Coordinates of C-alpha atoms and ligand atoms in Angstrom, one line a residue:
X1 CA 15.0 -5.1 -22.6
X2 CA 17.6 -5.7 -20.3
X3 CA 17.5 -6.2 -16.7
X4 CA 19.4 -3.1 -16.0
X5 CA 16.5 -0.7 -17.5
X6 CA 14.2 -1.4 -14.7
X7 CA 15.3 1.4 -12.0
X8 CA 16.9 0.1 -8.4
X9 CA 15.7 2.1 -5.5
X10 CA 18.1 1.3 -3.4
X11 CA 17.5 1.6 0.8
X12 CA 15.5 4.5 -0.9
X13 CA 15.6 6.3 2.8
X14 CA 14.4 9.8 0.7
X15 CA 12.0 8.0 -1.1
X16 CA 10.5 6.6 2.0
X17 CA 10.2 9.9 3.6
X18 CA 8.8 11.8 0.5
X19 CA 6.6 9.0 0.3
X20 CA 5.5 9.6 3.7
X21 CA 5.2 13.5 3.7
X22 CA 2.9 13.0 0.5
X23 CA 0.8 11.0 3.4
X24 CA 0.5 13.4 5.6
X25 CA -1.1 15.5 3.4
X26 CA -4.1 13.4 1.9
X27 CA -4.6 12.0 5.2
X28 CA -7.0 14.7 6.1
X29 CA -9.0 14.4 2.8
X30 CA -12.2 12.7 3.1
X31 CA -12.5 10.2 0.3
X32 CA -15.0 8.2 -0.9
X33 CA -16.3 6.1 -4.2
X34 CA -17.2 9.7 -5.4
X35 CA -17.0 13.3 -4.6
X36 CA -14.5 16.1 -4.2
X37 CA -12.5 13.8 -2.0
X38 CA -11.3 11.7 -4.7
X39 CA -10.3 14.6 -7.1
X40 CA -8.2 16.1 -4.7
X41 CA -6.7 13.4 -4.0
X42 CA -5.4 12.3 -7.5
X43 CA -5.1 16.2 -7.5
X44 CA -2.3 15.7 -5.5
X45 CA -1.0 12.5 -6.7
X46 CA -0.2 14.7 -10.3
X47 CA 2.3 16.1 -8.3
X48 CA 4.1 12.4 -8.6
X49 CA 3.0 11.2 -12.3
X50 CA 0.9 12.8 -14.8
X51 CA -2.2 10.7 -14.2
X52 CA -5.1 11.4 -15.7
X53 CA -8.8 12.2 -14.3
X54 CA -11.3 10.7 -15.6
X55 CA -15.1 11.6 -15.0
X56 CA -18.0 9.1 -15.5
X57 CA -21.6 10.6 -15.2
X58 CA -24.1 9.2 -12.3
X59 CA -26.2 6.6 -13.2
X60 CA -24.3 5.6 -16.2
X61 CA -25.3 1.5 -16.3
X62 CA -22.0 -0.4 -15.4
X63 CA -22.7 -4.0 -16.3
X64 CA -24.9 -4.9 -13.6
X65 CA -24.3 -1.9 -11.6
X66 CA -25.4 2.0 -11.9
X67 CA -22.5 5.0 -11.0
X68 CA -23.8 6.4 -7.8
X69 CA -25.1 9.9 -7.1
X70 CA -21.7 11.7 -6.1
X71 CA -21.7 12.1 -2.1
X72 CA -20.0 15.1 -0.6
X73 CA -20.1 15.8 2.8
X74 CA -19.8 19.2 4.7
X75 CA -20.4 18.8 8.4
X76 CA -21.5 15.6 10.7
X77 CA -21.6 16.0 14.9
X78 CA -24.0 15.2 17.4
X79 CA -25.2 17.8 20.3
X80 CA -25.4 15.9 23.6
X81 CA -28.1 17.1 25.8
X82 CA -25.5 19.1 27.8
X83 CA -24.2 20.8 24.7
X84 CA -21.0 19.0 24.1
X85 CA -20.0 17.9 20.3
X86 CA -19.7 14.1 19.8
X87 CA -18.7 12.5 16.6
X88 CA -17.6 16.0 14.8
X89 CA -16.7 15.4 11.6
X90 CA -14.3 18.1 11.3
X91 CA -12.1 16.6 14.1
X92 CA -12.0 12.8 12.0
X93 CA -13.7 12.2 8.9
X94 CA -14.1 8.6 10.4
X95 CA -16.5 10.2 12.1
X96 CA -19.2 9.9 9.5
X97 CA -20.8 6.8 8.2
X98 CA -19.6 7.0 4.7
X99 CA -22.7 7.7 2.1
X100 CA -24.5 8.7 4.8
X101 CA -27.7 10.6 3.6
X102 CA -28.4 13.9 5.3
X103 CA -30.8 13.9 8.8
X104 CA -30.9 17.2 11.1
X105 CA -33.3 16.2 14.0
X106 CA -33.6 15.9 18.0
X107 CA -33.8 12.2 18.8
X108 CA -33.9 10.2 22.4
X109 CA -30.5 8.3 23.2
X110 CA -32.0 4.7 22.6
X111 CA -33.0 5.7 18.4
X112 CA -29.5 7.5 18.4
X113 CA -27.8 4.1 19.7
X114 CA -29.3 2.3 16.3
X115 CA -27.3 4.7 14.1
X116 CA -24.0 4.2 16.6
X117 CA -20.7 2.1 15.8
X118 CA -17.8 1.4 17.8
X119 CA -15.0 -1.1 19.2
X120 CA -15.8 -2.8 22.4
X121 CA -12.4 -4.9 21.6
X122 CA -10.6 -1.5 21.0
X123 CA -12.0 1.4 22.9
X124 CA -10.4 4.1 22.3
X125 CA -10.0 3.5 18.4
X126 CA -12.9 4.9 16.0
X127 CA -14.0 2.5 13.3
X128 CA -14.6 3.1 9.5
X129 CA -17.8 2.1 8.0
X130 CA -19.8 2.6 4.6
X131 CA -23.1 2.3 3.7
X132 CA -23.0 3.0 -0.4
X133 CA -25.5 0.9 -1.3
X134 CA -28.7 1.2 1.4
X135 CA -30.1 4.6 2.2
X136 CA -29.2 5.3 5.8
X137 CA -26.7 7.8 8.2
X138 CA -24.7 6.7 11.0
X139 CA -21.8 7.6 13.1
X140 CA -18.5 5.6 14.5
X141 CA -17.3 6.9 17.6
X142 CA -15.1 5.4 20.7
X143 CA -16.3 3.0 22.0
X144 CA -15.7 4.5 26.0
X145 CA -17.4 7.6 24.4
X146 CA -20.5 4.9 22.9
X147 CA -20.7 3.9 26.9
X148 CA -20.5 7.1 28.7
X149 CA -23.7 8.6 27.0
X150 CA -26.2 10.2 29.1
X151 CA -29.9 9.4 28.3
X152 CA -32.1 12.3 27.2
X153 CA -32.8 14.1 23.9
X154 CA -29.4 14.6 21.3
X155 CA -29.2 16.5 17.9
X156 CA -28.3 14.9 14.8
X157 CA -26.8 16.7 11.9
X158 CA -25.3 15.5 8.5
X159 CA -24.9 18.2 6.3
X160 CA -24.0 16.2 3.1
X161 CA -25.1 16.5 -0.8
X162 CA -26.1 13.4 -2.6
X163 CA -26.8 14.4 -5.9
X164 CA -26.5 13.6 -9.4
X165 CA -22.0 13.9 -10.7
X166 CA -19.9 11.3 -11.4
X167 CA -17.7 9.0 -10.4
X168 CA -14.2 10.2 -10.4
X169 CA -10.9 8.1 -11.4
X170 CA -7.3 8.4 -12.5
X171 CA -6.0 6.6 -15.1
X172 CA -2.2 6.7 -17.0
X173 CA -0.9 4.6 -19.4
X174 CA 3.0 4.7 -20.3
X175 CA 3.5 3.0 -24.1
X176 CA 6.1 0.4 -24.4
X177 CA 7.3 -1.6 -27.6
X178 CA 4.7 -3.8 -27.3
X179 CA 1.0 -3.0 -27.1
X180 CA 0.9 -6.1 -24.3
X181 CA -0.1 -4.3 -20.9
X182 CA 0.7 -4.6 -17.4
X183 CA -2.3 -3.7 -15.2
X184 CA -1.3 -2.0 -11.9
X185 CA -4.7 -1.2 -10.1
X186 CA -5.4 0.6 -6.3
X187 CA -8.3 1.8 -4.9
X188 CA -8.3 5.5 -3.7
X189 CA -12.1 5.6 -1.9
X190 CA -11.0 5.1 2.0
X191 CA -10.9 8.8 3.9
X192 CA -8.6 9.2 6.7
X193 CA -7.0 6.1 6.7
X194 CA -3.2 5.0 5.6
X195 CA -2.3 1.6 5.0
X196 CA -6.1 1.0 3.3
X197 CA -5.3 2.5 1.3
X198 CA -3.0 5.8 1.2
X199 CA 0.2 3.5 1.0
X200 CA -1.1 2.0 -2.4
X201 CA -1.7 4.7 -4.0
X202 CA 1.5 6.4 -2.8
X203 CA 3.6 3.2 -4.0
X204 CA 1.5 2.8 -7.6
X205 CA 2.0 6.7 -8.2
X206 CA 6.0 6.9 -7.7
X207 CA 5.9 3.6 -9.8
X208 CA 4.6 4.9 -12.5
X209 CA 7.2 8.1 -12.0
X210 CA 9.9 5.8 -11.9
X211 CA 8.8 3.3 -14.9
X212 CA 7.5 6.8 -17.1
X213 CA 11.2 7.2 -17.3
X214 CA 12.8 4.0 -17.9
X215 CA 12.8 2.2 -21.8
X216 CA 9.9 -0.3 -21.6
X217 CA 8.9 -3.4 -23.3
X218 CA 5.3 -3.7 -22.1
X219 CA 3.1 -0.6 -21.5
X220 CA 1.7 -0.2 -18.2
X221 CA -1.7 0.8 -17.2
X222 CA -2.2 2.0 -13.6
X223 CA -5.5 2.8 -12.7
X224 CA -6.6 5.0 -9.0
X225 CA -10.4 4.1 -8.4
X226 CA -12.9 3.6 -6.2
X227 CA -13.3 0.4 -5.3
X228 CA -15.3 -2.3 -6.8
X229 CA -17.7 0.1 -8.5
X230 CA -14.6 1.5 -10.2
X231 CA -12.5 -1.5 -11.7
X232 CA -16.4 -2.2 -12.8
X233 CA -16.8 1.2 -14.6
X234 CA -13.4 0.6 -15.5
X235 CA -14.2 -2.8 -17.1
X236 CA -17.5 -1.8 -18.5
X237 CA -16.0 1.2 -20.8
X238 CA -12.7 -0.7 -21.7
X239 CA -13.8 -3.7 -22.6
X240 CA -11.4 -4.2 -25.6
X241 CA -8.7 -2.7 -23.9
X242 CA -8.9 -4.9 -21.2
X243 CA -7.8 -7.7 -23.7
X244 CA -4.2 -6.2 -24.0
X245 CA -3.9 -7.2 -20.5
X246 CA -1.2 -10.2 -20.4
X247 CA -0.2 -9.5 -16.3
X248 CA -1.3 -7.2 -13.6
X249 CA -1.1 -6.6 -10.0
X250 CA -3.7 -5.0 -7.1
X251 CA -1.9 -2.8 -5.0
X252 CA -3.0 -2.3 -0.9
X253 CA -1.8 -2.6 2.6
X254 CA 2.0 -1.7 1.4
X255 CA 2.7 0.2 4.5
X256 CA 3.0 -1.8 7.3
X257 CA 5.7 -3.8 8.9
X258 CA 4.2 -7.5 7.7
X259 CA 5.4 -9.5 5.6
X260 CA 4.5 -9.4 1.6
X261 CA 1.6 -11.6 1.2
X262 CA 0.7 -12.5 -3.2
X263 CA -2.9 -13.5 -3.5
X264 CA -2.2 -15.7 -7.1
X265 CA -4.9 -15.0 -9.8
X266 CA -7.8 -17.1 -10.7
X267 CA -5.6 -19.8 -12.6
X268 CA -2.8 -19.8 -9.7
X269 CA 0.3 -20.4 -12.6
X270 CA 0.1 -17.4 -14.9
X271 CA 3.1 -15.5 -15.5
X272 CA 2.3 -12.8 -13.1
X273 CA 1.8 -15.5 -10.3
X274 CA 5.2 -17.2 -11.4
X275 CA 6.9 -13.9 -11.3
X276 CA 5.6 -12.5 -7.9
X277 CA 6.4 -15.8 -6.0
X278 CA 10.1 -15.9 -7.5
X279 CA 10.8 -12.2 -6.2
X280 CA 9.3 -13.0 -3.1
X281 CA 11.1 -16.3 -2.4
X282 CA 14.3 -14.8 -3.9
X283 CA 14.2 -11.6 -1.3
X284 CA 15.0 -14.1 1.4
X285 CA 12.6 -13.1 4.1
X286 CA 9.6 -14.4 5.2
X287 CA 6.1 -14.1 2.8
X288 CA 3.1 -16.1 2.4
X289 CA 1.3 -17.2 -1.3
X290 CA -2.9 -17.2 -1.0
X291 CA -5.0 -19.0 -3.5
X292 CA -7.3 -17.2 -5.0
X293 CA -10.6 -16.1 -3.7
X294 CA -13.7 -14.6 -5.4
X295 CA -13.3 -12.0 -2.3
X296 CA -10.8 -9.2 -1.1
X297 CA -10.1 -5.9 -3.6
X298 CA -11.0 -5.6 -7.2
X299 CA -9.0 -8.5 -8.6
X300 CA -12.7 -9.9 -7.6
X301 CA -13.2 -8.0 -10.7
X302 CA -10.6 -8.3 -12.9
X303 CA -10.3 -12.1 -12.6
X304 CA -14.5 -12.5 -12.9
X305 CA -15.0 -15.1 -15.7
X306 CA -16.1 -13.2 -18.5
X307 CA -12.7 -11.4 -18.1
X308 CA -10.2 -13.9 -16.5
X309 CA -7.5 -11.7 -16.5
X310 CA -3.6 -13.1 -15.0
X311 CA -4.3 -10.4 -11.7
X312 CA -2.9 -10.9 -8.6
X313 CA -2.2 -8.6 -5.7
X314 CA 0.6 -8.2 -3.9
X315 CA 0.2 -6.5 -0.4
X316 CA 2.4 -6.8 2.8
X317 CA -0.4 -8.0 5.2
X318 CA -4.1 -8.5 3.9
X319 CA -7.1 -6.8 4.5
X320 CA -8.8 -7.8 7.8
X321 CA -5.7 -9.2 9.4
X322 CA -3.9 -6.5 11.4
X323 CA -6.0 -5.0 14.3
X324 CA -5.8 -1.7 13.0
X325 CA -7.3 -1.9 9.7
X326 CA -10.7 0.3 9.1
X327 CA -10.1 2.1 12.6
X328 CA -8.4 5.3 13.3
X329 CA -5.5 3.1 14.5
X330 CA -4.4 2.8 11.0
X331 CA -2.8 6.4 10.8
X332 CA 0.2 7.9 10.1
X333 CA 2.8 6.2 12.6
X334 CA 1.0 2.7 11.6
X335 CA 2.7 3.4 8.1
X336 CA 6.4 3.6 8.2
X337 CA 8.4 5.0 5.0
X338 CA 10.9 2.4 5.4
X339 CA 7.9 -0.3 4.5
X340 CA 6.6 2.0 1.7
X341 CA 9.7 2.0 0.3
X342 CA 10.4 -1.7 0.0
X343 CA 7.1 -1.9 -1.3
X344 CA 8.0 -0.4 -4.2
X345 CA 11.1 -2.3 -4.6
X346 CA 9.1 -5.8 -4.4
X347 CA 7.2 -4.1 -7.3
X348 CA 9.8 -3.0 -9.2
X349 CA 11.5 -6.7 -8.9
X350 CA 8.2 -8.2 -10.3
X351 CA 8.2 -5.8 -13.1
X352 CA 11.8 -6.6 -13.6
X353 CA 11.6 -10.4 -14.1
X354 CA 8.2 -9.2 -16.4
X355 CA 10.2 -7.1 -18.8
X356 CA 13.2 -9.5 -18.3
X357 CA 11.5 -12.8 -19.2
X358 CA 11.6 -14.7 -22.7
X359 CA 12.1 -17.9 -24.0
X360 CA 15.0 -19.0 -26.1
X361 CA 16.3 -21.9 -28.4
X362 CA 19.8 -23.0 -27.9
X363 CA 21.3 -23.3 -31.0
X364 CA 24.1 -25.3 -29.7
X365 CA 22.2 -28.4 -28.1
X366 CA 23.9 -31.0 -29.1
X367 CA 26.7 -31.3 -25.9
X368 CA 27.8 -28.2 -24.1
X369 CA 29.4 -25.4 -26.8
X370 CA 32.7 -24.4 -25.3
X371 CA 32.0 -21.3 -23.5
X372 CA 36.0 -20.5 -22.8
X373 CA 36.7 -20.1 -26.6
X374 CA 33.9 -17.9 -26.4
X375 CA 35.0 -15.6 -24.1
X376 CA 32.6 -16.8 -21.5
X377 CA 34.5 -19.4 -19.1
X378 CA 35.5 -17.7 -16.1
X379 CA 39.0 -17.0 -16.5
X380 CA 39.9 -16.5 -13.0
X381 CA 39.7 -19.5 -10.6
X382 CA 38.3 -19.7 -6.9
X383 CA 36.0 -16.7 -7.4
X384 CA 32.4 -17.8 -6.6
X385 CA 30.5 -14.8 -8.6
X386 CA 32.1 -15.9 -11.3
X387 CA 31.5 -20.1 -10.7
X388 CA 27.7 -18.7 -10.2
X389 CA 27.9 -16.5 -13.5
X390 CA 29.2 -19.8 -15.2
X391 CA 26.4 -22.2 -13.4
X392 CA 23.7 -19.7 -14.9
X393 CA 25.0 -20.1 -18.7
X394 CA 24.6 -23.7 -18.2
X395 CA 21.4 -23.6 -16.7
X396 CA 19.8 -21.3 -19.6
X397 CA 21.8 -23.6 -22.5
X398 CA 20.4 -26.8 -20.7
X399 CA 16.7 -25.6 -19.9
X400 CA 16.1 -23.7 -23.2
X401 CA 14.2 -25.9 -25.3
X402 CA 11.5 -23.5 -26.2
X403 CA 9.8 -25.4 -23.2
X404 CA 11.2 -23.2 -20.4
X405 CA 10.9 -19.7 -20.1
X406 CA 13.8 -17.7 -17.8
X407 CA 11.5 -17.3 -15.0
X408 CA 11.2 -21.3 -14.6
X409 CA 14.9 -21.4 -15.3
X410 CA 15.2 -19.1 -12.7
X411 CA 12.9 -21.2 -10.0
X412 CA 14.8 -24.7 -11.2
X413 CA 18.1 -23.2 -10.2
X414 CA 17.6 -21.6 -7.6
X415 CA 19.5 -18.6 -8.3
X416 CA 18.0 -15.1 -8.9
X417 CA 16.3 -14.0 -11.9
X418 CA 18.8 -11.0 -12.8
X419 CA 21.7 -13.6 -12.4
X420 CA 20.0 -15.9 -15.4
X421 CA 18.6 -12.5 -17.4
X422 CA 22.1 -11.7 -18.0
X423 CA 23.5 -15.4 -18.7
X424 CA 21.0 -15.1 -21.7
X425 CA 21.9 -11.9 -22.5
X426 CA 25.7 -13.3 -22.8
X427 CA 25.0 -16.2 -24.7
X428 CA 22.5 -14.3 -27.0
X429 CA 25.5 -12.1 -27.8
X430 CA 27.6 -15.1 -28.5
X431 CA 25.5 -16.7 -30.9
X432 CA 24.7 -19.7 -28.5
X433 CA 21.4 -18.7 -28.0
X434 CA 17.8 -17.3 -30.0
X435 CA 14.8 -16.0 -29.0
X436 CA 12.1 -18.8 -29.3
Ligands
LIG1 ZN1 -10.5 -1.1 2.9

């Protein structure tokens, strides 16, 4: 495949704002690692791509792990003793500890405090919290809200259903010439929240839309779960598939104004790792390369040791770093469309150089072949594309040796991966050069 198969977005200003109105409508939605909130999510996101939905019974045994009842919530508030509404669940789904089991009861102010979370550091801003794994209910309020609570005797309701389901999931693969996959993975179980993680999802969905239409070599495989417990489901029920995996990426936090930040997988120098850190150091503006960590989203998962699959993620600024990530302060005007849509562009590049890179033989090693009788020597002087063009042909003759792939010719010589995708391409046609 040919560099010129993976689609260009361009400044993608459209984009950007289609992105974005898709935002404003599964912001509401009150998401989880199961429940309604998930389907109608991905609901939505078949507006985009024709993904999937996949369905995976409660207490189904997950490698070490069991699917969890399905949890779907209805109403959450809290009647202060003067009969104002704190915490209402209808006004932020933040509002409600998430898996919080239901409770309907009169308690004093000092046992409601126990079940209280807030922000000293930010005041105003609700926080997001979970509790999937340990039987409990809470509620996240403002902080000024925590401190201006009168003693005396408050109600408590949770109206939810935890019950036997399933865990829900999206899934589409697009089939390339080769059976060799590309894993593009996000998690879809935050509620009202839009960097973590609305923006992923947004940017893997018109992804797939834009690569469903474009010649592939690989196929791609992009999967919306719930995190951790999904990529484990995931895992546990495709074990053989998972195999086909050669690269993949974990998408998040692709909304912001931050720079693009690659966690490298477990081994640091697969191809995916290579590819990622070329676009990035090739795009000319600021980015930071992490080692990997056994911590973070579910490349924890995908890069465990009984799978060790090449999985990095690329985000704009990790998880944990920006103030407003798992408050309400990561809303709709955190996100711009401008960012989401050069998110997807960074994507796109990596999947360019992806599809783009091969090793070659040059058949002609002995001394430079002459490129001018070949139609290949520039044939007007003082024009620097073409002194560039002519550089990369030299490059790709001197550097494949079937040791060398284009990607590390690419990193060697500095100049970008398209530019030395189509000197191969020119000397393939020209005989100089085979694939190795
Ligand atoms: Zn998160």
């Amino acid at each position: 495949m040919a560099t010129s198969d993976v689609p260009r977005i361009g400044d993608g200003e459209e984009l950007g704002r289609e992105m974005h109105a898709l935002m404003r409508r599964l912001y509401p939605i009150c998401r989880s690692i199961t429940g309604e909130g998930v389907r109608s999510s991905l609901a939505i996101l078949q507006e985009i791509a024709p993904i999937e939905v996949r369905e995976v019974a409660s207490g189904s045994q997950v490698f070490d792990w069991k699917v969890p009842k399905e949890w779907n919530p209805r109403a959450a508030y809290i009647r202060a003793p003067d009969g104002s509404l704190l915490g209402d669940f209808r006004e932020s789904n933040l509002h409600l500890v998430s898996y919080s089991v239901p409770v309907h009861r009169t308690m004093p102010l000092a046992e409601l405090r126990e079940h209280l979370h807030s922000l000293p550091e930010h005041p105003d801003w609700i926080p997001y919290r979970t509790s999937y794994y340990r039987e409990t209910w809470g509620f996240c309020l403002p902080h000024r809200v925590v401190q201006a609570l009168a003693p005396g005797d408050y109600e408590v309701m949770v109206d939810v259903s935890l019950a036997d389901g399933s865990l829900t999931f999206g899934e589409l693969a697009l089939a390339g010439e080769s059976e060799d996959e590309v894993l593009i993975s996000t998690h879809v179980c935050h509620p009202s929240l839009c960097n973590d993680n609305l923006s992923g999802m947004l940017v893997v969905a018109h992804l797939a839309r834009l690569l469903a239409a474009a010649p592939r070599r690989y196929t791609y495989r992009f999967l919306f779960l719930p995190g951790t417990i999904g990529s484990i489901t995931w895992l546990a029920l495709h074990e053989e598939r998972a195999e086909k995996i050669r690269h993949g990426l974990v998408a998040a936090n692709l909304g912001d104004g931050g720079p693009f930040t690659y966690k490298r997988s477990r081994h640091g120098d697969r191809e995916i790792d290579r590819a990622a850190e070329h676009v990035l150091a090739a795009s000319g503006a600021p980015y930071e390369i992490q080692d990997f960590v056994p911590f973070g989203y579910d490349e924890r998962q995908y890069c465990s040791p009984g799978f060790d699959l090449a999985v990095g993620s690329l985000t704009r600024t990790p998880w944990g770093r920006y103030p407003e990530y798992h408050t309400s302060a990561d809303d709709l005007d955190f996100v711009k469309p401008r960012f989401l849509t050069e998110s997807l562009g960074r994507y796109l590049e990596v999947i360019e150089v992806l599809e783009g890179n091969r090793r070659y033989l040059n058949l002609n090693p002995k001394c430079e072949p002459q490129l001018g009788r070949r139609g290949l020597y520039r044939t007007l002087g003082g024009d620097d594309k073409g002194r560039e063009r002519e550089l990369a042909m030299l490059w790709v003759l001197n550097l494949s040796d079937g040791e060398h792939d284009l990607l590390d010719i690419a990193r060697r010589s500095s100049l970008s991966f398209p530019m030395i995708r189509a000197a191969a391409d020119a000397l393939e046609q020209a005989r100089l050069l085979r694939e190795a």
